[in-house]
Coordinates of C-alpha atoms in Angstrom, one line a residue:
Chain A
X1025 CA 8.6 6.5 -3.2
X1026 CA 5.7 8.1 -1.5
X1027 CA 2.0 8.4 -3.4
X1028 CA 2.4 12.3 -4.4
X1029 CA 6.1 11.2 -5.9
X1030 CA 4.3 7.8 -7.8
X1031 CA 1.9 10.5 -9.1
X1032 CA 4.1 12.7 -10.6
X1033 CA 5.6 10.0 -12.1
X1034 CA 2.7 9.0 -14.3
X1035 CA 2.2 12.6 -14.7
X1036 CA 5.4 12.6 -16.6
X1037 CA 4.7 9.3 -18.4
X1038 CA 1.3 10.1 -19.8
X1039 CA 0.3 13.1 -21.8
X1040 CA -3.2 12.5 -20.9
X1041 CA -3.0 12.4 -17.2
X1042 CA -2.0 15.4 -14.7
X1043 CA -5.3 17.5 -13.5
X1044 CA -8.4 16.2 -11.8
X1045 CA -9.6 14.2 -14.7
X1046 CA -8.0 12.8 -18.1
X1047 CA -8.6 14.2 -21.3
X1048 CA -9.4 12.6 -24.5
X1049 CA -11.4 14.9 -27.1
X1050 CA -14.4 16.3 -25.3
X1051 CA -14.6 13.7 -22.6
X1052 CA -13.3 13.5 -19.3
X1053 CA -12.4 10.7 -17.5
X1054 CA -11.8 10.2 -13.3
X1055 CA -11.2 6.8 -11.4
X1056 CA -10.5 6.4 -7.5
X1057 CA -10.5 3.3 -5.3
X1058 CA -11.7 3.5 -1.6
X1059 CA -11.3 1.2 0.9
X1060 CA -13.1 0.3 4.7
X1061 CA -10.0 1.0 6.4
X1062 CA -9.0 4.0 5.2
X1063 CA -12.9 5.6 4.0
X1064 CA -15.4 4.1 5.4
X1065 CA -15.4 4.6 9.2
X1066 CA -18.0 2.2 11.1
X1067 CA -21.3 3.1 11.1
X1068 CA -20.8 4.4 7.1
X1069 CA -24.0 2.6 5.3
X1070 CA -23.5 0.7 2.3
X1071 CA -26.0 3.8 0.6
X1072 CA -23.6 6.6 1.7
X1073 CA -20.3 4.1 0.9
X1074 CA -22.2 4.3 -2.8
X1075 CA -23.2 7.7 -3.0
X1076 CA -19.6 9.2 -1.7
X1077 CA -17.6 6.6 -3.9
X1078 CA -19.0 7.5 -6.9
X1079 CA -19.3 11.3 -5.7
X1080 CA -15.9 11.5 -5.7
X1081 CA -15.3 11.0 -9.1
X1082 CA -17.9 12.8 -9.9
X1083 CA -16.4 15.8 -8.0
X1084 CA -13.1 15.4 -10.6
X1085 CA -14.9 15.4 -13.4
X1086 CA -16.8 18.7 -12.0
X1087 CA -13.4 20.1 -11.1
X1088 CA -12.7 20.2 -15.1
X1089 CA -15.7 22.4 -15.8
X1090 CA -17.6 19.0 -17.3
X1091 CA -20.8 17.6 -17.3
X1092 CA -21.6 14.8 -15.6
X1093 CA -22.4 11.8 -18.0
X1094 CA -21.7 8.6 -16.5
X1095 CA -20.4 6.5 -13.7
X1096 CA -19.6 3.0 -13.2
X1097 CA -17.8 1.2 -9.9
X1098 CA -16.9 -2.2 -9.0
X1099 CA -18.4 -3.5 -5.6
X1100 CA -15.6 -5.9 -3.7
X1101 CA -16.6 -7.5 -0.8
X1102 CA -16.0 -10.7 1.1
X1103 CA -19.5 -11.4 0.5
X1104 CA -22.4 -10.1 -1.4
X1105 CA -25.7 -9.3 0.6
X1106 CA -28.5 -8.4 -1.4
X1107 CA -29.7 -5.6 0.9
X1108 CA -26.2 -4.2 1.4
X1109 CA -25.9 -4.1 -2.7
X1110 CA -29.1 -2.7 -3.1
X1111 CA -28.3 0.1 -1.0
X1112 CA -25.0 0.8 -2.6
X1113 CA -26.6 0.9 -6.0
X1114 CA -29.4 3.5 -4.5
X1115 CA -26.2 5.4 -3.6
X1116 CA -24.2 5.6 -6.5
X1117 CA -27.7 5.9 -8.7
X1118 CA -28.8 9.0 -6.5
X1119 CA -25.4 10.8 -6.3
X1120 CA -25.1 10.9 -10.6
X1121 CA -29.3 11.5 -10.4
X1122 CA -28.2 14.6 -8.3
X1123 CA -25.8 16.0 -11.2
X1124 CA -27.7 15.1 -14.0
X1125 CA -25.4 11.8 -14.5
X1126 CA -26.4 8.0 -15.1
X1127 CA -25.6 5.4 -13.1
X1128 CA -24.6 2.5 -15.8
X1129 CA -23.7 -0.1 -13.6
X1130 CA -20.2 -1.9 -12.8
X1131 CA -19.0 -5.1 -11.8
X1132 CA -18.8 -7.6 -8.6
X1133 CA -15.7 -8.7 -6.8
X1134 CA -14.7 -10.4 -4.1
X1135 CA -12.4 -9.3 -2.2
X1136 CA -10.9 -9.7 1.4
X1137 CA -11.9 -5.9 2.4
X1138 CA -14.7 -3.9 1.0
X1139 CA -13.3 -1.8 -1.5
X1140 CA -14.9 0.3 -4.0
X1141 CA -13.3 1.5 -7.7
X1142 CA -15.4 4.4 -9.5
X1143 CA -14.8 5.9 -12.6
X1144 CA -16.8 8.8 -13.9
X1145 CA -17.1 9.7 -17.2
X1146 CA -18.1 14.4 -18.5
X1147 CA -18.2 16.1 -21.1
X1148 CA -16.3 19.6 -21.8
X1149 CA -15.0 21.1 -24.9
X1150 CA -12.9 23.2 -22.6
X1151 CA -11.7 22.0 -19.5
X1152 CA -10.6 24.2 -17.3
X1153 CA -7.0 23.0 -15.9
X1154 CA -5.1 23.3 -12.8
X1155 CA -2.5 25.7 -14.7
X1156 CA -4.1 29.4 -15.6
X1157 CA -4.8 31.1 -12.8
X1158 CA -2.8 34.7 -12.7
X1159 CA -1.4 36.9 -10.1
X1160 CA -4.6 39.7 -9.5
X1161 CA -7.1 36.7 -10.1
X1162 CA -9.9 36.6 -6.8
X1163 CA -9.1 32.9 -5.2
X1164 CA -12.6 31.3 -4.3
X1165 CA -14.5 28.3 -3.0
X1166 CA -17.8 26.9 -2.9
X1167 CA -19.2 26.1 0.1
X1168 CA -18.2 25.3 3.3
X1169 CA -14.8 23.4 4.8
X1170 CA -14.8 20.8 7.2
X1171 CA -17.9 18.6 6.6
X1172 CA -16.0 15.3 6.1
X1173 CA -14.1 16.3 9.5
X1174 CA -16.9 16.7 11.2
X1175 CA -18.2 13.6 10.3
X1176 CA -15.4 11.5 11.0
X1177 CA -15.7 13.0 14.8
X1178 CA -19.4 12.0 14.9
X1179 CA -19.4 8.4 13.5
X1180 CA -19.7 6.5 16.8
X1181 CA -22.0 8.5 18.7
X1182 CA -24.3 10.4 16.2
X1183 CA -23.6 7.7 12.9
X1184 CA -27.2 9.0 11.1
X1185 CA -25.6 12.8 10.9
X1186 CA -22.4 11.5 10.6
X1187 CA -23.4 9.7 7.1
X1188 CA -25.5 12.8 6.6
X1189 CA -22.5 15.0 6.4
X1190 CA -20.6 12.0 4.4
X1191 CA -22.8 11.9 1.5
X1192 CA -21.8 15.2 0.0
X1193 CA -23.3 17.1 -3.8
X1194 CA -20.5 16.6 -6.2
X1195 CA -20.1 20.1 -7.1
X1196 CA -21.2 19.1 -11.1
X1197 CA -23.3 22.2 -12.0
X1198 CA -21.3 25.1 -10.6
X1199 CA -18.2 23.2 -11.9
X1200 CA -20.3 24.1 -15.4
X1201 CA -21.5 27.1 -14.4
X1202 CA -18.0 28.3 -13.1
X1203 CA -16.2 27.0 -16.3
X1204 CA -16.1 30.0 -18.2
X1205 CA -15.0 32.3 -15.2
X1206 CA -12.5 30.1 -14.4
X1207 CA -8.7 30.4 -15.0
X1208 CA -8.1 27.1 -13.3
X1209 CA -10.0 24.5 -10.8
X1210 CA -9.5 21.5 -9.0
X1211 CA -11.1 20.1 -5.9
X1212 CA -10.4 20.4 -2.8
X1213 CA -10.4 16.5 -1.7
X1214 CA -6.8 16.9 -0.4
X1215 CA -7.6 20.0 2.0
X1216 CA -7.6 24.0 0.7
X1217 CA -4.2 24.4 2.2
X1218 CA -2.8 21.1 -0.1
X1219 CA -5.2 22.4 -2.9
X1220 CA -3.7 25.5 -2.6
X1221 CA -0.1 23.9 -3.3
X1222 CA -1.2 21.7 -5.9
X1223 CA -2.7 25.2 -7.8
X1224 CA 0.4 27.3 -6.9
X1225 CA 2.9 24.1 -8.5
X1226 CA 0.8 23.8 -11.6
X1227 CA 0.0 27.7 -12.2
X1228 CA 3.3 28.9 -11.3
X1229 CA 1.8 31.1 -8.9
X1230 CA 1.1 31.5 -4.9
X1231 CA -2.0 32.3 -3.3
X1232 CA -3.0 34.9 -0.2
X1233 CA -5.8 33.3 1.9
X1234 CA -7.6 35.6 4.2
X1235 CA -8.2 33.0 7.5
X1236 CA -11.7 34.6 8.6
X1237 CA -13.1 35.1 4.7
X1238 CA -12.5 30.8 4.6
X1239 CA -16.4 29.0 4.7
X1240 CA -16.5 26.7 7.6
X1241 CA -19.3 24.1 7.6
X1242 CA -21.5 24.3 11.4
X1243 CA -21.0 20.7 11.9
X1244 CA -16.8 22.1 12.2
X1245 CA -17.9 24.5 14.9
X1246 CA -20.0 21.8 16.9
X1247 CA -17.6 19.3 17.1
X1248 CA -13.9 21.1 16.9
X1249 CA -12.2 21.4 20.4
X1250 CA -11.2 25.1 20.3
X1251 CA -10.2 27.5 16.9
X1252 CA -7.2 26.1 16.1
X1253 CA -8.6 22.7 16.1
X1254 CA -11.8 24.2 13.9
X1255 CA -8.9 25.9 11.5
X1256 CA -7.5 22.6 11.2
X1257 CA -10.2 20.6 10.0
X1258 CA -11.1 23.1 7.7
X1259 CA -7.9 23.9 6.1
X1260 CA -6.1 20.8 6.3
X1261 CA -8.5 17.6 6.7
X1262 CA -9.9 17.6 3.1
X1263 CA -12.6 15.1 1.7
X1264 CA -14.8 17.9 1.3
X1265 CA -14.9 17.7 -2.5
X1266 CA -15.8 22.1 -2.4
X1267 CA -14.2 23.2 -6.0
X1268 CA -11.2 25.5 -5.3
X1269 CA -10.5 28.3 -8.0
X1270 CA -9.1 31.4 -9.5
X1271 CA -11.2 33.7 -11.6
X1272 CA -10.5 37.4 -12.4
X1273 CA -14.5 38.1 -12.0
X1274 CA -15.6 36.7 -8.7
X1275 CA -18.8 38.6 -9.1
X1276 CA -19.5 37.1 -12.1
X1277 CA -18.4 34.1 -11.0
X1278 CA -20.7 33.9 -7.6
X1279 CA -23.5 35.4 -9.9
X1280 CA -23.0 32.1 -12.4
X1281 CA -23.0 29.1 -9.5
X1282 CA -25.8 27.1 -8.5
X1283 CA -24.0 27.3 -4.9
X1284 CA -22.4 29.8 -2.8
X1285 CA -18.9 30.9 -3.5
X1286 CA -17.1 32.7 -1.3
X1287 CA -13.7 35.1 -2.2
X1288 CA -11.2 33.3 0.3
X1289 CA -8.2 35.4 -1.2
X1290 CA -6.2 36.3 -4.3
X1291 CA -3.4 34.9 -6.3
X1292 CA 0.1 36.1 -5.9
X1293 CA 3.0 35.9 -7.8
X1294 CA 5.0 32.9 -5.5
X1295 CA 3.9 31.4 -1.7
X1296 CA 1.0 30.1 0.0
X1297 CA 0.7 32.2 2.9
X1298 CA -2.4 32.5 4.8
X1299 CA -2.9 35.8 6.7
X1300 CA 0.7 36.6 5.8
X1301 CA 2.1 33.5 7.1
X1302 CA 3.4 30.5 5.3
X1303 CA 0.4 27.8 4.7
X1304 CA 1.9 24.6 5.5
X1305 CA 1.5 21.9 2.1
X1306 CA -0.2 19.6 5.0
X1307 CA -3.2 17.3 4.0
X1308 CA -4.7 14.3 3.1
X1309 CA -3.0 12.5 1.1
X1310 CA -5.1 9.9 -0.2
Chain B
X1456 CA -25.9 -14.6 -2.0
X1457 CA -23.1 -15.6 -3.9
X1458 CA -21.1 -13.2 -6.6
X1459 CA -23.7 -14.6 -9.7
X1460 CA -27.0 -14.1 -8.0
X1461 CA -25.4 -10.9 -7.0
X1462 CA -25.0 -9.7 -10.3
X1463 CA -28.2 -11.1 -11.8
X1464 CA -29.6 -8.4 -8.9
X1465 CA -27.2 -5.5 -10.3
X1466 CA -28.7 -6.1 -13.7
X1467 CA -32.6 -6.0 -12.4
X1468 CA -31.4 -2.5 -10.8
X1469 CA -29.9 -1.5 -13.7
X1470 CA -31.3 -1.0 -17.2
X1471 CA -28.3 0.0 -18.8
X1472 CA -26.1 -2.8 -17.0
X1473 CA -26.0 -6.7 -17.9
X1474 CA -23.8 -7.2 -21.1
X1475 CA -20.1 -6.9 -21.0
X1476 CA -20.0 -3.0 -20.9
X1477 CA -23.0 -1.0 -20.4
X1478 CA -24.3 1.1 -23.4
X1479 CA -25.0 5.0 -23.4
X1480 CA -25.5 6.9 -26.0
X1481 CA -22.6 5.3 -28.5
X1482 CA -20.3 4.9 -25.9
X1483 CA -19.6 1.5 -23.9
X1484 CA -18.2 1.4 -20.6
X1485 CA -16.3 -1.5 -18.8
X1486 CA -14.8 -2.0 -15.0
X1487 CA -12.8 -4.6 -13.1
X1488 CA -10.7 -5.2 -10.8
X1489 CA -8.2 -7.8 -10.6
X1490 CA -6.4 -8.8 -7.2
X1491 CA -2.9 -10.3 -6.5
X1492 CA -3.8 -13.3 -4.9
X1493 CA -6.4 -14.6 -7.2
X1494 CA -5.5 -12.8 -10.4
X1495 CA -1.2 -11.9 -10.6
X1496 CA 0.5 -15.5 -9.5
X1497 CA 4.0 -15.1 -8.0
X1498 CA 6.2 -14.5 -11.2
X1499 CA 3.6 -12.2 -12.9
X1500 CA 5.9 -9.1 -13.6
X1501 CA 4.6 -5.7 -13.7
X1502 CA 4.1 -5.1 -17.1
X1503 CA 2.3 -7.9 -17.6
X1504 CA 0.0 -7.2 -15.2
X1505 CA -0.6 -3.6 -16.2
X1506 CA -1.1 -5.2 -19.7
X1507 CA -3.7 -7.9 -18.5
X1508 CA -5.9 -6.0 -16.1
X1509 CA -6.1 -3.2 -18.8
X1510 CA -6.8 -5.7 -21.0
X1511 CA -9.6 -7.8 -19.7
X1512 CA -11.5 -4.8 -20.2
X1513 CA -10.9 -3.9 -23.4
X1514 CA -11.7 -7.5 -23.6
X1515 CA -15.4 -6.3 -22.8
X1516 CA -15.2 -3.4 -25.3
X1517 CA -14.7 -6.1 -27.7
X1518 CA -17.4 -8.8 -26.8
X1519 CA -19.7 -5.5 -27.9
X1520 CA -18.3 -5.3 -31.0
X1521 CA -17.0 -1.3 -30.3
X1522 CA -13.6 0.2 -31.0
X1523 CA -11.3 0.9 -28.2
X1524 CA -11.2 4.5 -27.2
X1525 CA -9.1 5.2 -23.9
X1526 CA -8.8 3.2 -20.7
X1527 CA -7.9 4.2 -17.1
X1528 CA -6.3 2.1 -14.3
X1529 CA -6.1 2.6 -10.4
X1530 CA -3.1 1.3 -9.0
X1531 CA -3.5 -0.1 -5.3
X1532 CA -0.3 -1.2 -3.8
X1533 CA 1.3 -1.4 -0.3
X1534 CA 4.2 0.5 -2.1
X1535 CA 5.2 2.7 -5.1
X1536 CA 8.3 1.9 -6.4
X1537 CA 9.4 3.6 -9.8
X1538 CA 10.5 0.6 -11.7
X1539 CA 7.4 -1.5 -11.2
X1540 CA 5.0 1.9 -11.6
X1541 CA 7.2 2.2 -15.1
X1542 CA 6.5 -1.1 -15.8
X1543 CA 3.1 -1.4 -15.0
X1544 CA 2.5 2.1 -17.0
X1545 CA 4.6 0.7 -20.2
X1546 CA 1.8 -2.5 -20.5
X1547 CA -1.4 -0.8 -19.7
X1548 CA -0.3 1.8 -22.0
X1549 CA 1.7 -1.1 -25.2
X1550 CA -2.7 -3.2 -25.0
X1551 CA -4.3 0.2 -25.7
X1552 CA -1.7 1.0 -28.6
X1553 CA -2.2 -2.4 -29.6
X1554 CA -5.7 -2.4 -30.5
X1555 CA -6.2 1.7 -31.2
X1556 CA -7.2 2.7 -28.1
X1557 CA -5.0 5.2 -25.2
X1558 CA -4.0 4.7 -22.2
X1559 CA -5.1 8.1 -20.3
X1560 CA -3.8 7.4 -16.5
X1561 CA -6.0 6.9 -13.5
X1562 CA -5.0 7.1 -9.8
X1563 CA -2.4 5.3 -7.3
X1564 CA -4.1 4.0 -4.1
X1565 CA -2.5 2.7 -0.9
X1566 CA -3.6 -1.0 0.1
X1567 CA -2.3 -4.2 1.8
X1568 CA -2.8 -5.9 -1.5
X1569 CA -1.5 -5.3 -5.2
X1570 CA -4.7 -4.3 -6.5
X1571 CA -6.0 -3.2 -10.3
X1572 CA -9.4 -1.4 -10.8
X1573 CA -9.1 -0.8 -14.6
X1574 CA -12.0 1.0 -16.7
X1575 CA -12.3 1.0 -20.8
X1576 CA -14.1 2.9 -23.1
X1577 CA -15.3 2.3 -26.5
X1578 CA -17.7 3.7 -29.4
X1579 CA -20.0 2.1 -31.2
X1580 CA -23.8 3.1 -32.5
X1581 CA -25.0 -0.4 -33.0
X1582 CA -23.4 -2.9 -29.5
X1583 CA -23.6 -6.8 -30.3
X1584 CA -25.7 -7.5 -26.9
X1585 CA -25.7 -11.5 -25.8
X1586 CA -29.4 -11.8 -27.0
X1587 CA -29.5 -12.3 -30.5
X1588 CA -28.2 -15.7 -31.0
X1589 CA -31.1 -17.8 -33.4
X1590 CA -31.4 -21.3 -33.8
X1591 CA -29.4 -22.3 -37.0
X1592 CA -26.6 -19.4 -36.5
X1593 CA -23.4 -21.0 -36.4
X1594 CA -21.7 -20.9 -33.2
X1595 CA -17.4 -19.4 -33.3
X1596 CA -14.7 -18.4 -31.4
X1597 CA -11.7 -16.2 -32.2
X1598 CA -8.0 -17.5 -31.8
X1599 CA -7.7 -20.6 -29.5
X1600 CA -8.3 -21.6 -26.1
X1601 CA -6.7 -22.7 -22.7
X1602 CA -3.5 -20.1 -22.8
X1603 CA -4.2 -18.9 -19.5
X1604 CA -4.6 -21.8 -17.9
X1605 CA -1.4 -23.0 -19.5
X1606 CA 0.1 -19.9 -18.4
X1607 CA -0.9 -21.1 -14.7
X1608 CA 1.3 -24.1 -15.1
X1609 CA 3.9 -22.5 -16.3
X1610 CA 4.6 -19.7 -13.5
X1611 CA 7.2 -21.1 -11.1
X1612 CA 9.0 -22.7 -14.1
X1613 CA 9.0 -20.7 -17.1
X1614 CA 7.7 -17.2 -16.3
X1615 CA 8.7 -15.5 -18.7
X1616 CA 7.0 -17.8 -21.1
X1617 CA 3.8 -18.2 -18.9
X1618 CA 4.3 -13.7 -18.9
X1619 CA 4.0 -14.2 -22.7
X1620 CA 0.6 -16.2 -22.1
X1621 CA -0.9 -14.2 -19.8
X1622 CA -0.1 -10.9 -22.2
X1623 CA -3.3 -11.7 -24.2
X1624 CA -4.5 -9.6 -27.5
X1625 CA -8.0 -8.3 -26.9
X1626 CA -9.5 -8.9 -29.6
X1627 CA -11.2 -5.5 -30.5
X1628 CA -10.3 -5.2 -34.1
X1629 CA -11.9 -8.6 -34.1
X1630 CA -15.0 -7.0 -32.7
X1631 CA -15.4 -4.2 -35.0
X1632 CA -15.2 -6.7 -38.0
X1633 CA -17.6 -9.2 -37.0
X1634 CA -19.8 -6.9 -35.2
X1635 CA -22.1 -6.4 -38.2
X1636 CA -22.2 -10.3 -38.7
X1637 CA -22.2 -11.5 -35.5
X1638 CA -26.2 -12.2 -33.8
X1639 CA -25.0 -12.1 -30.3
X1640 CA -21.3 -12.2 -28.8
X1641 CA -19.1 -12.1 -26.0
X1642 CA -15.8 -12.9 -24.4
X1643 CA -15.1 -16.0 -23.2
X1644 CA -13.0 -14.8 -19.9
X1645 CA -15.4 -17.1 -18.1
X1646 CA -14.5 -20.2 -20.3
X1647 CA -16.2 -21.4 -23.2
X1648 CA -18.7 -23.6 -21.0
X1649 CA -20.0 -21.3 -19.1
X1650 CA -20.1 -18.2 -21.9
X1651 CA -22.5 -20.7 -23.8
X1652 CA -24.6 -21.2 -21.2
X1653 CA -24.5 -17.3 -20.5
X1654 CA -25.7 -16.8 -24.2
X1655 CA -28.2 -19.3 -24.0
X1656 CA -29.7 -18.1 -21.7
X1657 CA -29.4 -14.1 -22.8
X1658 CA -31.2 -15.6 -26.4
X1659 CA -33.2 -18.3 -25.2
X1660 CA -31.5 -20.6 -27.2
X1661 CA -29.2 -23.6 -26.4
X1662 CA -25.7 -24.5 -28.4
X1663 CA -24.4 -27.7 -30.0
X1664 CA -20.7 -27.7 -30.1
X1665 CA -18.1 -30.2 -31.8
X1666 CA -15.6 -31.0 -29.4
X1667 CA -12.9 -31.7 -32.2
X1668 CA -13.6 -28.6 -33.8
X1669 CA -12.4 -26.3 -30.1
X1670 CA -9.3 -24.7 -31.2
X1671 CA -6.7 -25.5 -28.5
X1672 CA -3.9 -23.5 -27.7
X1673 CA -0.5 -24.8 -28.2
X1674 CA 0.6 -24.2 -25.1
X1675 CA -2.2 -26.5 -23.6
X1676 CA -0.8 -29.7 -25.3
X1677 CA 2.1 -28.9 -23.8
X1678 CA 1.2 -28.3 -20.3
X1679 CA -1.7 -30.6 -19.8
X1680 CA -1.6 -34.4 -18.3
X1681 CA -3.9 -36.2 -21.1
X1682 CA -6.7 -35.0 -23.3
X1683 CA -9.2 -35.0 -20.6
X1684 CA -7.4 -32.6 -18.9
X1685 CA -6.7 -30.9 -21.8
X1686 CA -10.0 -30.6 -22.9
X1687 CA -10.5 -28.7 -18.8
X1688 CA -8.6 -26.3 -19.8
X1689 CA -9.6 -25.3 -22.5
X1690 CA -13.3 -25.3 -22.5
X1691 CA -14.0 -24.6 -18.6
X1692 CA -11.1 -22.6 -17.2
X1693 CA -11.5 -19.7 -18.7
X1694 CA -9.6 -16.1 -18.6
X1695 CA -8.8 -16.3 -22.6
X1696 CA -10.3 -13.5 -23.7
X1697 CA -11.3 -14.6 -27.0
X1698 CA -14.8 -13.7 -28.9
X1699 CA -17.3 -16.3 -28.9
X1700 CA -20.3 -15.9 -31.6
X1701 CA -23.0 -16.6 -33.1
X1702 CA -23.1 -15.5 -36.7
X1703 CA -25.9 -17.0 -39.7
X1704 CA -22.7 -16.6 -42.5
X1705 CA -19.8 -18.0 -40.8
X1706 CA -17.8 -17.5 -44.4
X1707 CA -18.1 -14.0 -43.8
X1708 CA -17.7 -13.2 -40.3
X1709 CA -14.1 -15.3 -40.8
X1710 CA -13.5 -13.6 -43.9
X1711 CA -14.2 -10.1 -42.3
X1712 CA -11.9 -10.7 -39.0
X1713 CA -7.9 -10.2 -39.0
X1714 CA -8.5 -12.8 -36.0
X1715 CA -8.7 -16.6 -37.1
X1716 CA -11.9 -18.0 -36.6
X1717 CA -13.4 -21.4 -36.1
X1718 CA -16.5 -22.5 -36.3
X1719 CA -17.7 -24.6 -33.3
X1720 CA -21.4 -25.8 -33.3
X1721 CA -24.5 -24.1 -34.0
X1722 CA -27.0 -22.5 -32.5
X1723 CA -29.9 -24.8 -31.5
X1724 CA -33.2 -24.6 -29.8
X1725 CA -32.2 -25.3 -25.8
X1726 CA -29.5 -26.7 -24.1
X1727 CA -25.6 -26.5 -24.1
X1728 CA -24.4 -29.5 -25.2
X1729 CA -20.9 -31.0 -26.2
X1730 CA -21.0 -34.0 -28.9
X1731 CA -24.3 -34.9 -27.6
X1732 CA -23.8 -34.7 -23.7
X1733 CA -24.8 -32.0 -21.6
X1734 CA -21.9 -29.2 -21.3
X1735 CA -22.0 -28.4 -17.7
X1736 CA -21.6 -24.7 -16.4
X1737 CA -19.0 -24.6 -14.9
X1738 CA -15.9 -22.2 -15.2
X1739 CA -14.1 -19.5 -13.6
X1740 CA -16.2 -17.1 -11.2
X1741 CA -14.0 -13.9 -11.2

C-alpha cells in the first residue's frame, strides 16, 4: 500500500494518533525521520539539516495550538565529525531557542545514509484538531508559499540563500496565539492544495481558495519559470511548514498572530476548488 | 571521531543530555533508532521488532527510575504492507501496555532500509542519574543476562524461540521501585562490562564484581560453546536491557522490585574489576 493508505491505517489502529501531533493529557507529541536523499539536497549544512529537522516537528506540535517544550533527534551518519555535529546541534538548539523550546539532546547512530529522527514534545490543554472547521468559517494562512521550492531551485548555484530559505520559523507562537480562533489547523508541509484535502476529509467540509489572495514567498517569483510554474510551487510543493486554518474571526485571528495571516478563502460545504475549479489533492507526499 | 567520543561531545553541548533520557522539568525523554542490518536479523518478525525498538527506550525511561508515559515510533521502510504495519503496531503498542505506558503512533517514512526511530516518555521528580554510586554500595542487576545474544544464535534455527528472546520486558516497574534505593543506575543494553565502566566513571568510583554471582540466562547455557564463551555473552554482549545498580541496602532494593535481583559486587574506590582481574570495556557500540 502507498504511505497516505499505511497512515490511515495506524490512524485506525491507535486512538491517539490522526492529526499533526499525538495526544496524551496536556502534551503533544510529533516524530519525523529525514533522510539525504530525499531532504537534504547538496549544499544543505549540517546547521540548517538540524535546525529544519527539528523544525519540522516543531511545526506539528505548533499546528495543535501547543507550546513548544522540548525536542530530541537522533543523528545517523556513516561517520561522526565533530564539526559537522557541532553544527547540527547549533541547529536543532537555535530552531527550539527560536520558539521558546529546549533542545534536550538525542542519541548517535550510525548509519549508511545521513538520516535524522526528531520528536518534539508541547503543551495544550486544548488542541486544536484537523476536524472543526465549518462551512462560513474564513480559510487562512500564515505567511508566504513556496520558500522550500525556491530553495530547492537554488541549491547548486546560490547554496548560502538556498539554506537561508531552508531553515524556516516553526510557526510555535501564532500556532498559540491562533489557538483560540481556530476551528481546526494543521500545517501545510504536504502543500496548501494537499492540506486543503487533508482539512476538507477530516472536517467534512470543502474549501474555496481565491488564487490571487494566496501569499507567495519572493524567492517563488525569482526563481519560477512563468505563473503557472510560480502557482505550482506554491500550491503544490509543500515543505513550507505555514499553518493552514479555519477560523470564523479572521480579524481576530490576524490581530492575535505574531506573523502575518492572510484570508486565502472560506470553507464550503463539499470540494476543494480553487477559483471555481477543482484543486487537484496533488503534493508532497513525504 | 568515532560514535563514543561523539557522544561524550553531545553531552559537553548539552546540559540536559548525558544519562539514559534527558531530564526536564519531571519529564524524561528517550530516542533511538534501530536499523535492519545491524539491529532486526533475518527471521526477526514484525511484531517483534515493533516490540524491541519501542522497547529499548522504555529501557532508558527505566535506567532513570521514571514510569512509562507514552512512546512514539517512525516507521522507515522501502514498503508498507498492512500485515507487517499491523504487526509492527500490535508490539510497539503490547511493551507500552506491558509496563503502563501507551503507545500514541508516530510517522511512516520511505527508505531503502527497514528503519525504527522510536521515542519514550516518562515522569519522575527525582531521576536516578549514573553519578551517585559510593564506595561500599552494593553493586545489582535485575533479571539475567546474555538473552539477546542467545537470541542471535538462535535466528536461522529456532526463530520463533530466538523472537521470544529478543521480546524483552523493560524493566520500568523495576525502576520505579528501586528508584528511591538505588545511588546510581542504568541499563545494561551496552553489556554489563562496559555499563560498569560507564558508571564508574559517571561516580568516580570503580566496581568489584563476583563472576559466580552474574545471573546467566537460560538460554545462554544452551546456546553457548563452553563457559568462556558463556561468560562473553553474558557480561560483554550486551542488548539485555536489564537495570544495573548500585544501592547501600541491597535487602531492600530486592525486596522493593517485582523484578528478581542479584547482587553482584560492590562498589569500590577505582577500577572495574571481575574476581580480581581487570574487566575490560568492551561491549556492544550501538
Amino acid at each position: 500500500m502507498d504511505e497516505r493508505a499505511a497512515l490511515a491505517l495506524v490512524g485506525a489502529e491507535l486512538d491517539a494518533a490522526g492529526d499533526d501531533c499525538a495526544v496524551l493529557d496536556g502534551t503533544v507529541v510529533s516524530t519525523d525521520m529525514l533522510h539525504e536523499t530525499t531532504d537534504f539536497p547538496a549544499g544543505t549544512t549540517r546547521y540548517t539539516a538540524g535546525w529544519r529537522a527539528v523544525g519540522a516537528s516543531l511545526s506539528d506540535v505548533a499546528a495543535m495550538g501547543a507550546s513548544a517544550t522540548a525536542a530530541v533527534a537522533v543523528y545517523a551518519a556513516p561517520t561522526f565529525e565533530g564539526a559537522e555535529l557541532r553544527d547540527f546541534l547549533r541547529g536543532a538548539r537555535e530552531v527550539c531557542e527560536t520558539v521558546g523550546g529546549e533542545y534536550v539532546g538525542g542519541d548517535l547512530d550510525g548509519h549508511d545514509e545521513f538520516t535524522v529522527a526528531t520528536t518534539a514534545l508541547g503543551a495544550t490543554e486544548d488542541p486544536v484538531l484537523r476536524s472543526g472547521a465549518e462551512p462560513g468559517d474564513a480559510l487562512c494562512v500564515t505567511g508566504t508559499l513556496g520558500r522550500s521550492a525556491a530553495a530547492l531551485r537554488l541549491f547548486g548555484t546560490d547554496d548560502e540563500r538556498a539554506n537561508d530559505l531552508f531553515r524556516f520559523e516553526p510557526r510555535v507562537r501564532a500556532g498559540v496565539a491562533l489557538a483560540p480562533h481556530a476551528t481546526a489547523m494543521l500545517d501545510s508541509s504536504d502543500g496548501l492544495a494537499r492540506s486543503l484535502h487533508q482539512l476538507a476529509e477530516a472536517s467534512g467540509c470543502g474549501f474555496a481558495v481565491e488564487g490571487d489572495r494566496v501569499p507567495v514567498a519572493d524567492a517563488v517569483e525569482e526563481t519560477a519559470d512563468g505563473a503557472d510554474d510560480a502557482r505550482e510551487m506554491a500550491l503544490h510543493f509543500g515543505e513550507d511548514f505555514e499553518l493552514v486554518f479555519a477560523t470564523p474571526d479572521p480579524e481576530a485571528a490576524a490581530g492575535a498572530s505574531p506573523t502575518p495571516v492572510t484570508r486565502v478563502g472560506a470553507v464550503t460545504e463539499s470540494g476543494v476548488r480553487l477559483d471555481g475549479d477543482p484543486l487537484p489533492d496533488r503534493g508532497y507526499t513525504h
